[in-house]
PDB file of C-alpha atoms in Angstrom:
ATOM      1  CA  VAL E   1     -24.317   9.085  11.716  1.00  0.00           C
ATOM      2  CA  GLY E   2     -21.420   7.928   9.781  1.00  0.00           C
ATOM      3  CA  ARG E   3     -18.800   7.250  12.346  1.00  0.00           C
ATOM      4  CA  PHE E   4     -16.530  10.323  11.576  1.00  0.00           C
ATOM      5  CA  GLY E   5     -13.163  10.695  12.365  1.00  0.00           C
ATOM      6  CA  ALA E   6     -12.676   6.952  13.410  1.00  0.00           C
ATOM      7  CA  SER E   7      -9.872   7.090  12.125  1.00  0.00           C
ATOM      8  CA  ALA E   8      -7.274   9.568  11.438  1.00  0.00           C
ATOM      9  CA  ASP E   9      -3.683  10.499   9.792  1.00  0.00           C
ATOM     10  CA  ILE E  10      -1.443  13.655   9.224  1.00  0.00           C
ATOM     11  CA  ASP E  11       1.274  14.528   7.278  1.00  0.00           C
ATOM     12  CA  GLY E  12       2.589  17.544   7.093  1.00  0.00           C
ATOM     13  CA  ASP E  13      -0.486  20.196   5.338  1.00  0.00           C
ATOM     14  CA  VAL E  14      -2.865  16.582   4.006  1.00  0.00           C
ATOM     15  CA  MET E  15      -4.744  15.059   6.625  1.00  0.00           C
ATOM     16  CA  VAL E  16      -7.489  11.615   5.537  1.00  0.00           C
ATOM     17  CA  ILE E  17      -9.870  11.079   8.027  1.00  0.00           C
ATOM     18  CA  GLY E  18     -12.249   7.856   7.909  1.00  0.00           C
ATOM     19  CA  GLU E  19     -15.890   7.024   8.305  1.00  0.00           C
ATOM     20  CA  PRO E  20     -16.559   3.278   8.041  1.00  0.00           C
ATOM     21  CA  GLU E  21     -20.717   3.945   8.480  1.00  0.00           C
ATOM     22  CA  ALA E  22     -20.603   6.465   6.246  1.00  0.00           C
ATOM     23  CA  GLU E  23     -23.466   4.967   3.663  1.00  0.00           C
ATOM     24  CA  LEU E  24     -23.397   7.170   0.820  1.00  0.00           C
ATOM     25  CA  ALA E  25     -21.349   6.939  -2.327  1.00  0.00           C
ATOM     26  CA  PHE E  26     -20.935  10.468  -3.452  1.00  0.00           C
ATOM     27  CA  SER E  27     -24.439  10.470  -4.880  1.00  0.00           C
ATOM     28  CA  GLU E  28     -25.463   6.794  -4.872  1.00  0.00           C
ATOM     29  CA  PRO E  29     -26.741   5.227  -1.423  1.00  0.00           C
ATOM     30  CA  CYS E  30     -24.934   2.130  -0.238  1.00  0.00           C
ATOM     31  CA  PRO E  31     -27.481  -0.001   1.984  1.00  0.00           C
ATOM     32  CA  SER E  32     -25.203   0.053   5.068  1.00  0.00           C
ATOM     33  CA  ALA E  33     -21.776   0.607   6.096  1.00  0.00           C
ATOM     34  CA  CYS E  34     -19.850   1.172   2.831  1.00  0.00           C
ATOM     35  CA  GLY E  35     -17.500   3.526   4.517  1.00  0.00           C
ATOM     36  CA  GLY E  36     -15.800   6.324   3.101  1.00  0.00           C
ATOM     37  CA  VAL E  37     -12.453   8.779   3.377  1.00  0.00           C
ATOM     38  CA  TRP E  38     -12.028  12.212   3.690  1.00  0.00           C
ATOM     39  CA  VAL E  39      -8.763  14.267   2.428  1.00  0.00           C
ATOM     40  CA  PHE E  40      -8.421  17.597   3.989  1.00  0.00           C
ATOM     41  CA  GLY E  41      -5.452  20.264   3.753  1.00  0.00           C
ATOM     42  CA  ARG E  42      -4.297  23.988   3.834  1.00  0.00           C
ATOM     43  CA  TYR E  43      -2.170  25.836   2.280  1.00  0.00           C
ATOM     44  CA  GLY E  44       0.301  28.776   2.960  1.00  0.00           C
ATOM     45  CA  SER E  45       2.992  28.441   6.160  1.00  0.00           C
ATOM     46  CA  GLY E  46       2.048  29.520   9.567  1.00  0.00           C
ATOM     47  CA  ALA E  47      -2.328  28.582   7.388  1.00  0.00           C
ATOM     48  CA  VAL E  48      -4.606  26.907  10.254  1.00  0.00           C
ATOM     49  CA  ASP E  49      -7.423  26.328   8.416  1.00  0.00           C
ATOM     50  CA  TRP E  50      -8.090  23.068   6.652  1.00  0.00           C
ATOM     51  CA  SER E  51      -9.885  22.614   3.884  1.00  0.00           C
ATOM     52  CA  THR E  52     -11.428  19.544   2.352  1.00  0.00           C
ATOM     53  CA  PHE E  53     -10.160  18.497  -0.820  1.00  0.00           C
ATOM     54  CA  TYR E  54     -12.209  15.227  -1.540  1.00  0.00           C
ATOM     55  CA  ARG E  55     -14.041  12.165  -0.626  1.00  0.00           C
ATOM     56  CA  VAL E  56     -12.737   8.813  -1.670  1.00  0.00           C
ATOM     57  CA  ASN E  57     -14.460   6.138  -1.936  1.00  0.00           C
ATOM     58  CA  ALA E  58     -13.492   1.931  -2.428  1.00  0.00           C
ATOM     59  CA  PRO E  59     -13.005   1.224  -5.843  1.00  0.00           C
ATOM     60  CA  VAL E  60     -16.170  -1.153  -6.462  1.00  0.00           C
ATOM     61  CA  VAL E  61     -18.562   0.384  -3.252  1.00  0.00           C
ATOM     62  CA  THR E  62     -19.821  -2.260  -1.331  1.00  0.00           C
ATOM     63  CA  PRO E  63     -22.075  -3.279   1.458  1.00  0.00           C
ATOM     64  CA  ASP E  64     -20.313  -3.739   5.094  1.00  0.00           C
ATOM     65  CA  GLU E  65     -17.193  -3.268   3.714  1.00  0.00           C
ATOM     66  CA  GLN E  66     -16.500   0.136   6.254  1.00  0.00           C
ATOM     67  CA  PHE E  67     -13.988   1.749   4.314  1.00  0.00           C
ATOM     68  CA  GLY E  68     -12.186   3.682   5.618  1.00  0.00           C
ATOM     69  CA  THR E  69     -12.124   1.300   9.655  1.00  0.00           C
ATOM     70  CA  ALA E  70      -8.374   2.431   9.670  1.00  0.00           C
ATOM     71  CA  VAL E  71      -6.431   4.870   7.321  1.00  0.00           C
ATOM     72  CA  ALA E  72      -2.191   5.618   6.982  1.00  0.00           C
ATOM     73  CA  LEU E  73      -0.819   8.514   5.371  1.00  0.00           C
ATOM     74  CA  SER E  74       2.944   8.996   4.445  1.00  0.00           C
ATOM     75  CA  HIS E  75       4.118  11.857   1.837  1.00  0.00           C
ATOM     76  CA  ASP E  76       2.096  11.185  -1.443  1.00  0.00           C
ATOM     77  CA  ARG E  77       0.576   8.087  -0.806  1.00  0.00           C
ATOM     78  CA  PHE E  78      -2.049   6.705   1.712  1.00  0.00           C
ATOM     79  CA  VAL E  79      -3.935   3.169   2.424  1.00  0.00           C
ATOM     80  CA  VAL E  80      -7.395   2.861   3.453  1.00  0.00           C
ATOM     81  CA  GLY E  81      -7.920  -0.424   5.501  1.00  0.00           C
ATOM     82  CA  ALA E  82     -11.838  -2.045   4.498  1.00  0.00           C
ATOM     83  CA  PRO E  83     -11.955  -4.906   6.827  1.00  0.00           C
ATOM     84  CA  GLY E  84     -15.746  -6.237   6.108  1.00  0.00           C
ATOM     85  CA  THR E  85     -14.913  -7.643   2.702  1.00  0.00           C
ATOM     86  CA  GLY E  86     -10.719  -7.864   3.677  1.00  0.00           C
ATOM     87  CA  ARG E  87      -8.850  -5.257   1.859  1.00  0.00           C
ATOM     88  CA  ALA E  88      -6.574  -2.678   2.323  1.00  0.00           C
ATOM     89  CA  TYR E  89      -6.486   0.224  -0.539  1.00  0.00           C
ATOM     90  CA  VAL E  90      -3.246   2.131  -1.610  1.00  0.00           C
ATOM     91  CA  PHE E  91      -3.597   5.614  -3.044  1.00  0.00           C
ATOM     92  CA  ASN E  92      -1.437   8.361  -4.551  1.00  0.00           C
ATOM     93  CA  LEU E  93      -1.618  12.081  -3.781  1.00  0.00           C
ATOM     94  CA  THR E  94      -0.851  14.269  -6.724  1.00  0.00           C
ATOM     95  CA  ALA E  95       1.372  16.306  -6.891  1.00  0.00           C
ATOM     96  CA  ASN E  96      -0.058  19.717  -7.286  1.00  0.00           C
ATOM     97  CA  PRO E  97      -2.110  22.300  -5.065  1.00  0.00           C
ATOM     98  CA  THR E  98      -5.191  22.098  -5.597  1.00  0.00           C
ATOM     99  CA  PHE E  99      -5.140  18.191  -3.971  1.00  0.00           C
ATOM    100  CA  SER E 100      -7.272  16.441  -7.019  1.00  0.00           C
ATOM    101  CA  PRO E 101      -8.563  13.299  -6.288  1.00  0.00           C
ATOM    102  CA  PRO E 102      -6.657  10.340  -6.848  1.00  0.00           C
ATOM    103  CA  SER E 103      -6.433   8.719 -10.922  1.00  0.00           C
ATOM    104  CA  GLY E 104      -6.156   5.295 -12.061  1.00  0.00           C
ATOM    105  CA  PRO E 105      -9.172   2.690 -11.767  1.00  0.00           C
ATOM    106  CA  ALA E 106     -11.066   4.680  -9.411  1.00  0.00           C
ATOM    107  CA  GLY E 107      -8.404   6.022  -8.135  1.00  0.00           C
ATOM    108  CA  ALA E 108      -6.378   2.924  -6.277  1.00  0.00           C
ATOM    109  CA  VAL E 109      -3.290   2.346  -7.341  1.00  0.00           C
ATOM    110  CA  ALA E 110      -3.325  -1.301  -5.713  1.00  0.00           C
ATOM    111  CA  THR E 111      -5.730  -3.490  -4.026  1.00  0.00           C
ATOM    112  CA  LEU E 112      -3.947  -5.659  -1.015  1.00  0.00           C
ATOM    113  CA  THR E 113      -6.439  -8.240   0.008  1.00  0.00           C
ATOM    114  CA  SER E 114      -7.005 -11.415   2.375  1.00  0.00           C
ATOM    115  CA  THR E 115      -8.303 -14.410   3.428  1.00  0.00           C
ATOM    116  CA  ASP E 116      -7.767 -13.854   6.686  1.00  0.00           C
ATOM    117  CA  LEU E 117     -10.614 -11.850   8.940  1.00  0.00           C
ATOM    118  CA  GLY E 118     -10.493  -8.957   9.920  1.00  0.00           C
ATOM    119  CA  PHE E 119      -7.669  -8.315   7.682  1.00  0.00           C
ATOM    120  CA  GLY E 120      -7.900  -4.153   7.043  1.00  0.00           C
ATOM    121  CA  ALA E 121      -8.504  -2.536  10.386  1.00  0.00           C
ATOM    122  CA  THR E 122      -4.945  -1.962  11.055  1.00  0.00           C
ATOM    123  CA  VAL E 123      -2.084  -0.281   8.646  1.00  0.00           C
ATOM    124  CA  ALA E 124       0.779   1.144   9.500  1.00  0.00           C
ATOM    125  CA  LEU E 125       2.611   2.772   5.798  1.00  0.00           C
ATOM    126  CA  ASP E 126       6.232   4.284   5.702  1.00  0.00           C
ATOM    127  CA  ALA E 127       7.744   5.030   2.466  1.00  0.00           C
ATOM    128  CA  PHE E 128       8.428   1.125   0.744  1.00  0.00           C
ATOM    129  CA  HIS E 129       6.709  -0.736   3.735  1.00  0.00           C
ATOM    130  CA  LEU E 130       2.897  -1.507   4.564  1.00  0.00           C
ATOM    131  CA  ALA E 131       1.028  -3.451   7.807  1.00  0.00           C
ATOM    132  CA  VAL E 132      -1.894  -4.678   7.607  1.00  0.00           C
ATOM    133  CA  GLY E 133      -3.230  -5.730  10.688  1.00  0.00           C
ATOM    134  CA  ALA E 134      -5.836  -8.832  10.940  1.00  0.00           C
ATOM    135  CA  PRO E 135      -6.642  -8.641  14.446  1.00  0.00           C
ATOM    136  CA  THR E 136      -9.541 -11.428  14.169  1.00  0.00           C
ATOM    137  CA  ALA E 137      -7.024 -13.618  12.710  1.00  0.00           C
ATOM    138  CA  GLY E 138      -4.693 -12.416  15.159  1.00  0.00           C
ATOM    139  CA  VAL E 139      -1.953 -11.964  12.243  1.00  0.00           C
ATOM    140  CA  VAL E 140      -0.608  -8.823  10.683  1.00  0.00           C
ATOM    141  CA  THR E 141       1.196  -9.077   7.489  1.00  0.00           C
ATOM    142  CA  VAL E 142       3.778  -6.764   5.982  1.00  0.00           C
ATOM    143  CA  PHE E 143       4.083  -5.660   2.418  1.00  0.00           C
ATOM    144  CA  ARG E 144       6.952  -4.347   0.292  1.00  0.00           C
ATOM    145  CA  LEU E 145       6.663  -2.217  -2.650  1.00  0.00           C
ATOM    146  CA  VAL E 146       8.400  -4.033  -5.569  1.00  0.00           C
ATOM    147  CA  SER E 147       7.293  -1.401  -8.282  1.00  0.00           C
ATOM    148  CA  SER E 148       5.359   1.847  -8.471  1.00  0.00           C
ATOM    149  CA  ALA E 149       4.161   3.527 -11.936  1.00  0.00           C
ATOM    150  CA  PRO E 150       2.012   6.102 -12.535  1.00  0.00           C
ATOM    151  CA  GLY E 151      -1.445   4.647 -11.682  1.00  0.00           C
ATOM    152  CA  LEU E 152      -0.055   1.218 -10.604  1.00  0.00           C
ATOM    153  CA  GLU E 153       2.351   0.092  -7.604  1.00  0.00           C
ATOM    154  CA  THR E 154       3.089  -3.476  -6.554  1.00  0.00           C
ATOM    155  CA  TRP E 155       2.775  -4.238  -3.650  1.00  0.00           C
ATOM    156  CA  THR E 156       4.502  -8.079  -2.799  1.00  0.00           C
ATOM    157  CA  SER E 157       3.714  -9.918   0.651  1.00  0.00           C
ATOM    158  CA  GLU E 158       6.745 -10.261   3.069  1.00  0.00           C
ATOM    159  CA  ALA E 159       6.304 -11.305   6.168  1.00  0.00           C
ATOM    160  CA  SER E 160       3.275 -12.263   8.192  1.00  0.00           C
ATOM    161  CA  VAL E 161       3.588 -11.900  12.031  1.00  0.00           C
ATOM    162  CA  ALA E 162       1.426 -14.195  13.833  1.00  0.00           C
ATOM    163  CA  ALA E 163       0.115 -13.364  18.051  1.00  0.00           C
ATOM    164  CA  PRO E 164       2.797 -13.970  20.444  1.00  0.00           C
ATOM    165  CA  PRO E 165       2.108 -16.843  22.935  1.00  0.00           C
ATOM    166  CA  SER E 166       1.395 -13.790  25.594  1.00  0.00           C
ATOM    167  CA  ALA E 167      -1.160 -11.851  23.293  1.00  0.00           C
ATOM    168  CA  GLY E 168      -4.424 -11.223  24.076  1.00  0.00           C
ATOM    169  CA  ALA E 169      -7.048 -11.347  21.920  1.00  0.00           C
ATOM    170  CA  GLY E 170      -7.515  -9.021  18.582  1.00  0.00           C
ATOM    171  CA  PHE E 171      -3.890  -9.021  18.352  1.00  0.00           C
ATOM    172  CA  GLY E 172      -3.384  -7.383  14.870  1.00  0.00           C
TER     173      GLY E 172
END
């Protein structure tokens, strides 16, 4: 129904799974495709059972946002693409083993936006860089983490990579 599993990433004992067409934001109904992301984890060495830690919604639940179309996880940070509104949201995982929901304004420590059509349809993340694709526009924007404070991060656009002439439709 909500396309649970449309995107997924794993890093160690934490996994994030996107559900971009979910129509329920916690207990609030959403008219259409607001989306959501589920965070799972496992405890102990050799643990094979994954448990749901929490669900994350966009800071402002918006119809047709498609929050969770793309997800990427790296260490204690994950990014969620929402191409319906041209956004990518960055969240930090808490350091304690209970994995409480992210803190800060509705959980997001950074919100990146673009006027490029489809921005947020693809995402990739490492410790200090984030790539966000906009396949409808044929571009990928690379961001660099410039400062990190509790509850707030600053990312700056470092490069924009346009589709090469030989690339097919949907680059990004």
